[in-house]
């Protein structure tokens, strides 16, 4: 995140003076099943000392929104651990939405609390699927989270993809396109709704076989 972007964000939010920070990239977080996830740590420069930690677990990459939240909170004196969920942006394993977030999140929480730079107090933050990663951890964390900031999200997503009990193909196709293309063309670009994409999406979900819709949308299989 550039200094100019940081100043614009601060101005928009009405923040004044801030603290300097450093970003440590690609910390390796081992999980109990042997998979290793990657995370970036935003913290104050200089020697490490125990501080409260904010955890953000995201399938959308550690740049973009991850770097905005990471740098914003780090400049307010927090430590922020931004982690790529299983199977995304360098993290090991295979991305299976909603399946691993509870166990992976609890493993990550235990790992963070075991680090010298964490004082044991952990909060979580983030919108949409990143909000789900908070719900997946919060009821089971021991000791519990200090707080959650789950925006534009839900504690269950079944009704999002199966409205009324039937598969919502257009909703699913939009997300498949984002996940399937984001590491090749950028997370933001993969999410943008354009007239061209809307036409391609409708063709994909009305063609046979339906199982090939992911390739029609993204140009490659999307495993989940």
mmCIF file of C-alpha atoms in Angstrom:
data_model
loop_
_atom_site.group_PDB
_atom_site.id
_atom_site.type_symbol
_atom_site.label_atom_id
_atom_site.label_comp_id
_atom_site.label_asym_id
_atom_site.label_seq_id
_atom_site.Cartn_x
_atom_site.Cartn_y
_atom_site.Cartn_z
ATOM 1 C CA UNK A 1 0.000 0.000 0.000
ATOM 2 C CA UNK A 2 1.485 3.341 -1.036
ATOM 3 C CA UNK A 3 1.986 6.276 1.302
ATOM 4 C CA UNK A 4 -0.414 8.333 -0.853
ATOM 5 C CA UNK A 5 -3.165 5.706 -0.472
ATOM 6 C CA UNK A 6 -2.563 5.597 3.272
ATOM 7 C CA UNK A 7 -2.936 9.379 3.515
ATOM 8 C CA UNK A 8 -6.148 9.273 1.478
ATOM 9 C CA UNK A 9 -7.606 6.541 3.696
ATOM 10 C CA UNK A 10 -6.645 8.455 6.841
ATOM 11 C CA UNK A 11 -8.170 11.654 5.505
ATOM 12 C CA UNK A 12 -11.372 9.854 4.557
ATOM 13 C CA UNK A 13 -11.676 8.326 8.032
ATOM 14 C CA UNK A 14 -10.721 11.526 9.811
ATOM 15 C CA UNK A 15 -7.557 10.127 11.418
ATOM 16 C CA UNK A 16 -4.686 12.348 12.468
ATOM 17 C CA UNK A 17 -1.096 11.450 13.332
ATOM 18 C CA UNK A 18 -0.132 7.809 13.168
ATOM 19 C CA UNK A 19 2.710 5.479 14.122
ATOM 20 C CA UNK A 20 5.280 4.007 11.705
ATOM 21 C CA UNK A 21 5.037 0.301 10.900
ATOM 22 C CA UNK A 22 6.840 -2.503 9.123
ATOM 23 C CA UNK A 23 5.383 -5.403 7.161
ATOM 24 C CA UNK A 24 6.932 -8.850 7.553
ATOM 25 C CA UNK A 25 5.891 -10.988 4.607
ATOM 26 C CA UNK A 26 5.295 -14.714 4.180
ATOM 27 C CA UNK A 27 5.346 -15.889 7.780
ATOM 28 C CA UNK A 28 4.773 -19.638 7.780
ATOM 29 C CA UNK A 29 1.902 -20.820 9.966
ATOM 30 C CA UNK A 30 1.876 -24.639 10.390
ATOM 31 C CA UNK A 31 -1.485 -26.323 10.865
ATOM 32 C CA UNK A 32 -2.225 -29.521 12.760
ATOM 33 C CA UNK A 33 -2.674 -31.523 9.526
ATOM 34 C CA UNK A 34 0.754 -30.503 8.170
ATOM 35 C CA UNK A 35 -0.452 -27.798 5.769
ATOM 36 C CA UNK A 36 1.410 -24.465 5.977
ATOM 37 C CA UNK A 37 -0.408 -21.153 5.463
ATOM 38 C CA UNK A 38 1.289 -17.844 4.669
ATOM 39 C CA UNK A 39 0.658 -14.608 6.519
ATOM 40 C CA UNK A 40 1.988 -11.056 6.684
ATOM 41 C CA UNK A 41 2.563 -9.315 10.000
ATOM 42 C CA UNK A 42 2.123 -5.548 10.307
ATOM 43 C CA UNK A 43 3.795 -4.227 13.458
ATOM 44 C CA UNK A 44 5.711 -1.359 14.996
ATOM 45 C CA UNK A 45 9.373 -1.137 13.905
ATOM 46 C CA UNK A 46 12.139 -2.131 16.278
ATOM 47 C CA UNK A 47 12.387 -4.984 18.767
ATOM 48 C CA UNK A 48 9.369 -7.248 19.092
ATOM 49 C CA UNK A 49 7.327 -6.952 22.235
ATOM 50 C CA UNK A 50 3.960 -8.448 23.192
ATOM 51 C CA UNK A 51 1.007 -6.466 21.890
ATOM 52 C CA UNK A 52 -2.667 -7.090 21.125
ATOM 53 C CA UNK A 53 -3.056 -8.691 17.701
ATOM 54 C CA UNK A 54 -5.723 -8.322 15.036
ATOM 55 C CA UNK A 55 -6.182 -11.392 12.814
ATOM 56 C CA UNK A 56 -7.598 -11.277 9.289
ATOM 57 C CA UNK A 57 -7.993 -14.567 7.370
ATOM 58 C CA UNK A 58 -8.831 -14.032 3.700
ATOM 59 C CA UNK A 59 -9.026 -15.984 0.418
ATOM 60 C CA UNK A 60 -8.625 -12.745 -1.566
ATOM 61 C CA UNK A 61 -4.907 -12.154 -1.124
ATOM 62 C CA UNK A 62 -2.810 -10.235 1.385
ATOM 63 C CA UNK A 63 -2.602 -7.122 -0.775
ATOM 64 C CA UNK A 64 -5.618 -4.981 -1.620
ATOM 65 C CA UNK A 65 -8.078 -4.941 1.274
ATOM 66 C CA UNK A 66 -5.671 -6.957 3.425
ATOM 67 C CA UNK A 67 -2.954 -4.339 3.123
ATOM 68 C CA UNK A 68 -5.432 -1.479 3.649
ATOM 69 C CA UNK A 69 -6.689 -2.956 6.927
ATOM 70 C CA UNK A 70 -3.234 -4.143 7.967
ATOM 71 C CA UNK A 71 -1.531 -0.796 7.506
ATOM 72 C CA UNK A 72 -4.493 1.213 8.840
ATOM 73 C CA UNK A 73 -4.534 -0.639 12.167
ATOM 74 C CA UNK A 74 -0.757 -0.959 12.404
ATOM 75 C CA UNK A 75 -0.496 2.821 12.106
ATOM 76 C CA UNK A 76 -2.857 3.053 15.086
ATOM 77 C CA UNK A 77 -0.536 0.918 17.249
ATOM 78 C CA UNK A 78 -1.963 -2.576 16.695
ATOM 79 C CA UNK A 79 -0.252 -5.638 15.316
ATOM 80 C CA UNK A 80 -2.128 -7.177 12.405
ATOM 81 C CA UNK A 81 -1.696 -10.694 11.037
ATOM 82 C CA UNK A 82 -3.179 -10.997 7.523
ATOM 83 C CA UNK A 83 -3.308 -14.641 6.435
ATOM 84 C CA UNK A 84 -4.134 -16.256 3.104
ATOM 85 C CA UNK A 85 -6.603 -19.067 3.690
ATOM 86 C CA UNK A 86 -5.875 -22.628 2.637
ATOM 87 C CA UNK A 87 -5.122 -23.015 -1.069
ATOM 88 C CA UNK A 88 -4.958 -19.300 -1.894
ATOM 89 C CA UNK A 89 -2.094 -16.907 -2.673
ATOM 90 C CA UNK A 90 0.772 -19.188 -1.665
ATOM 91 C CA UNK A 91 -0.852 -21.027 1.250
ATOM 92 C CA UNK A 92 -0.745 -24.809 1.094
ATOM 93 C CA UNK A 93 -3.646 -27.192 0.660
ATOM 94 C CA UNK A 94 -6.741 -26.825 -1.507
ATOM 95 C CA UNK A 95 -9.371 -24.125 -1.131
ATOM 96 C CA UNK A 96 -12.676 -25.738 -0.191
ATOM 97 C CA UNK A 97 -15.016 -22.912 0.839
ATOM 98 C CA UNK A 98 -16.381 -23.072 4.391
ATOM 99 C CA UNK A 99 -14.921 -26.544 5.027
ATOM 100 C CA UNK A 100 -11.636 -25.803 6.809
ATOM 101 C CA UNK A 101 -12.099 -22.330 8.247
ATOM 102 C CA UNK A 102 -12.940 -23.422 11.788
ATOM 103 C CA UNK A 103 -10.025 -25.830 12.250
ATOM 104 C CA UNK A 104 -7.557 -23.685 10.284
ATOM 105 C CA UNK A 105 -8.634 -20.568 12.157
ATOM 106 C CA UNK A 106 -8.268 -22.204 15.560
ATOM 107 C CA UNK A 107 -4.814 -23.539 14.622
ATOM 108 C CA UNK A 108 -3.810 -20.049 13.467
ATOM 109 C CA UNK A 109 -5.157 -18.475 16.642
ATOM 110 C CA UNK A 110 -3.171 -20.911 18.808
ATOM 111 C CA UNK A 111 -0.024 -20.271 16.739
ATOM 112 C CA UNK A 112 -0.382 -16.490 17.015
ATOM 113 C CA UNK A 113 -0.891 -16.642 20.770
ATOM 114 C CA UNK A 114 2.272 -18.720 21.031
ATOM 115 C CA UNK A 115 4.432 -16.034 19.397
ATOM 116 C CA UNK A 116 6.575 -13.655 21.456
ATOM 117 C CA UNK A 117 4.968 -10.648 19.781
ATOM 118 C CA UNK A 118 1.393 -11.538 20.851
ATOM 119 C CA UNK A 119 0.193 -10.801 24.372
ATOM 120 C CA UNK A 120 -2.672 -13.300 24.053
ATOM 121 C CA UNK A 121 -5.338 -10.746 23.218
ATOM 122 C CA UNK A 122 -6.649 -11.358 19.688
ATOM 123 C CA UNK A 123 -9.437 -9.719 17.713
ATOM 124 C CA UNK A 124 -10.592 -10.566 14.191
ATOM 125 C CA UNK A 125 -11.705 -8.300 11.369
ATOM 126 C CA UNK A 126 -12.966 -8.349 7.785
ATOM 127 C CA UNK A 127 -16.027 -8.402 5.490
ATOM 128 C CA UNK A 128 -17.887 -11.014 3.429
ATOM 129 C CA UNK A 129 -16.125 -14.416 3.412
ATOM 130 C CA UNK A 130 -13.518 -12.880 5.728
ATOM 131 C CA UNK A 131 -16.391 -12.298 8.143
ATOM 132 C CA UNK A 132 -17.279 -15.979 7.896
ATOM 133 C CA UNK A 133 -13.762 -16.922 8.984
ATOM 134 C CA UNK A 134 -14.517 -15.028 12.211
ATOM 135 C CA UNK A 135 -17.842 -16.773 12.832
ATOM 136 C CA UNK A 136 -16.112 -20.112 12.201
ATOM 137 C CA UNK A 137 -13.652 -19.448 15.051
ATOM 138 C CA UNK A 138 -15.467 -17.310 17.623
ATOM 139 C CA UNK A 139 -17.701 -19.946 19.308
ATOM 140 C CA UNK A 140 -14.777 -22.328 19.809
ATOM 141 C CA UNK A 141 -11.856 -20.055 20.704
ATOM 142 C CA UNK A 142 -10.482 -20.649 24.199
ATOM 143 C CA UNK A 143 -9.649 -18.156 25.519
ATOM 144 C CA UNK A 144 -12.179 -16.256 23.485
ATOM 145 C CA UNK A 145 -11.632 -13.457 21.028
ATOM 146 C CA UNK A 146 -11.506 -9.932 22.419
ATOM 147 C CA UNK A 147 -13.754 -8.717 19.623
ATOM 148 C CA UNK A 148 -15.059 -9.360 16.102
ATOM 149 C CA UNK A 149 -15.648 -6.881 13.295
ATOM 150 C CA UNK A 150 -17.587 -8.957 10.775
ATOM 151 C CA UNK A 151 -18.952 -6.679 8.047
ATOM 152 C CA UNK A 152 -21.295 -7.395 5.112
ATOM 153 C CA UNK A 153 -21.407 -11.069 6.028
ATOM 154 C CA UNK A 154 -23.505 -13.789 7.660
ATOM 155 C CA UNK A 155 -23.089 -16.595 10.156
ATOM 156 C CA UNK A 156 -24.397 -18.986 7.471
ATOM 157 C CA UNK A 157 -24.097 -18.784 3.692
ATOM 158 C CA UNK A 158 -26.351 -21.663 2.650
ATOM 159 C CA UNK A 159 -29.215 -19.301 1.857
ATOM 160 C CA UNK A 160 -26.864 -17.158 -0.253
ATOM 161 C CA UNK A 161 -26.049 -20.002 -2.619
ATOM 162 C CA UNK A 162 -29.332 -21.943 -2.203
ATOM 163 C CA UNK A 163 -32.050 -19.256 -1.972
ATOM 164 C CA UNK A 164 -35.343 -21.015 -1.287
ATOM 165 C CA UNK A 165 -33.504 -24.349 -1.382
ATOM 166 C CA UNK A 166 -32.536 -24.231 -5.074
ATOM 167 C CA UNK A 167 -28.994 -23.511 -6.278
ATOM 168 C CA UNK A 168 -28.531 -19.800 -7.020
ATOM 169 C CA UNK A 169 -26.392 -20.285 -10.105
ATOM 170 C CA UNK A 170 -25.735 -16.627 -10.903
ATOM 171 C CA UNK A 171 -24.522 -15.907 -7.353
ATOM 172 C CA UNK A 172 -22.293 -18.957 -7.418
ATOM 173 C CA UNK A 173 -20.972 -18.110 -10.893
ATOM 174 C CA UNK A 174 -19.977 -14.616 -9.763
ATOM 175 C CA UNK A 175 -17.932 -16.017 -6.889
ATOM 176 C CA UNK A 176 -16.432 -18.818 -9.009
ATOM 177 C CA UNK A 177 -15.265 -16.174 -11.471
ATOM 178 C CA UNK A 178 -13.679 -14.084 -8.718
ATOM 179 C CA UNK A 179 -11.890 -16.994 -7.018
ATOM 180 C CA UNK A 180 -10.882 -18.625 -10.294
ATOM 181 C CA UNK A 181 -9.362 -15.516 -11.875
ATOM 182 C CA UNK A 182 -8.061 -13.431 -8.969
ATOM 183 C CA UNK A 183 -4.560 -14.884 -8.809
ATOM 184 C CA UNK A 184 -4.111 -14.465 -12.561
ATOM 185 C CA UNK A 185 -5.652 -11.052 -13.204
ATOM 186 C CA UNK A 186 -6.030 -9.510 -9.744
ATOM 187 C CA UNK A 187 -8.630 -9.861 -7.007
ATOM 188 C CA UNK A 188 -10.374 -6.548 -7.763
ATOM 189 C CA UNK A 189 -10.568 -7.143 -11.520
ATOM 190 C CA UNK A 190 -11.943 -10.639 -10.986
ATOM 191 C CA UNK A 191 -14.751 -9.211 -8.891
ATOM 192 C CA UNK A 192 -15.867 -6.369 -11.149
ATOM 193 C CA UNK A 193 -19.281 -6.773 -12.765
ATOM 194 C CA UNK A 194 -19.234 -5.675 -16.400
ATOM 195 C CA UNK A 195 -21.751 -6.129 -19.232
ATOM 196 C CA UNK A 196 -19.336 -8.542 -20.944
ATOM 197 C CA UNK A 197 -19.000 -10.638 -17.798
ATOM 198 C CA UNK A 198 -22.769 -10.604 -17.192
ATOM 199 C CA UNK A 199 -23.366 -12.036 -20.675
ATOM 200 C CA UNK A 200 -20.623 -14.625 -20.255
ATOM 201 C CA UNK A 201 -21.992 -15.625 -16.846
ATOM 202 C CA UNK A 202 -25.507 -16.166 -18.181
ATOM 203 C CA UNK A 203 -24.206 -18.220 -21.098
ATOM 204 C CA UNK A 204 -22.126 -20.347 -18.735
ATOM 205 C CA UNK A 205 -25.001 -21.247 -16.397
ATOM 206 C CA UNK A 206 -27.457 -21.993 -19.218
ATOM 207 C CA UNK A 207 -25.111 -24.227 -21.232
ATOM 208 C CA UNK A 208 -24.654 -27.966 -20.934
ATOM 209 C CA UNK A 209 -22.934 -29.624 -19.223
ATOM 210 C CA UNK A 210 -23.325 -27.317 -16.248
ATOM 211 C CA UNK A 211 -20.186 -28.801 -14.675
ATOM 212 C CA UNK A 212 -18.167 -26.971 -17.358
ATOM 213 C CA UNK A 213 -19.433 -23.544 -16.296
ATOM 214 C CA UNK A 214 -16.236 -22.825 -14.337
ATOM 215 C CA UNK A 215 -14.067 -23.283 -17.435
ATOM 216 C CA UNK A 216 -16.464 -21.184 -19.522
ATOM 217 C CA UNK A 217 -16.236 -18.399 -16.947
ATOM 218 C CA UNK A 218 -12.584 -18.407 -15.986
ATOM 219 C CA UNK A 219 -10.762 -20.333 -18.721
ATOM 220 C CA UNK A 220 -9.632 -23.025 -16.257
ATOM 221 C CA UNK A 221 -11.210 -25.476 -13.770
ATOM 222 C CA UNK A 222 -12.113 -24.077 -10.354
ATOM 223 C CA UNK A 223 -11.766 -27.158 -8.175
ATOM 224 C CA UNK A 224 -14.410 -26.500 -5.533
#
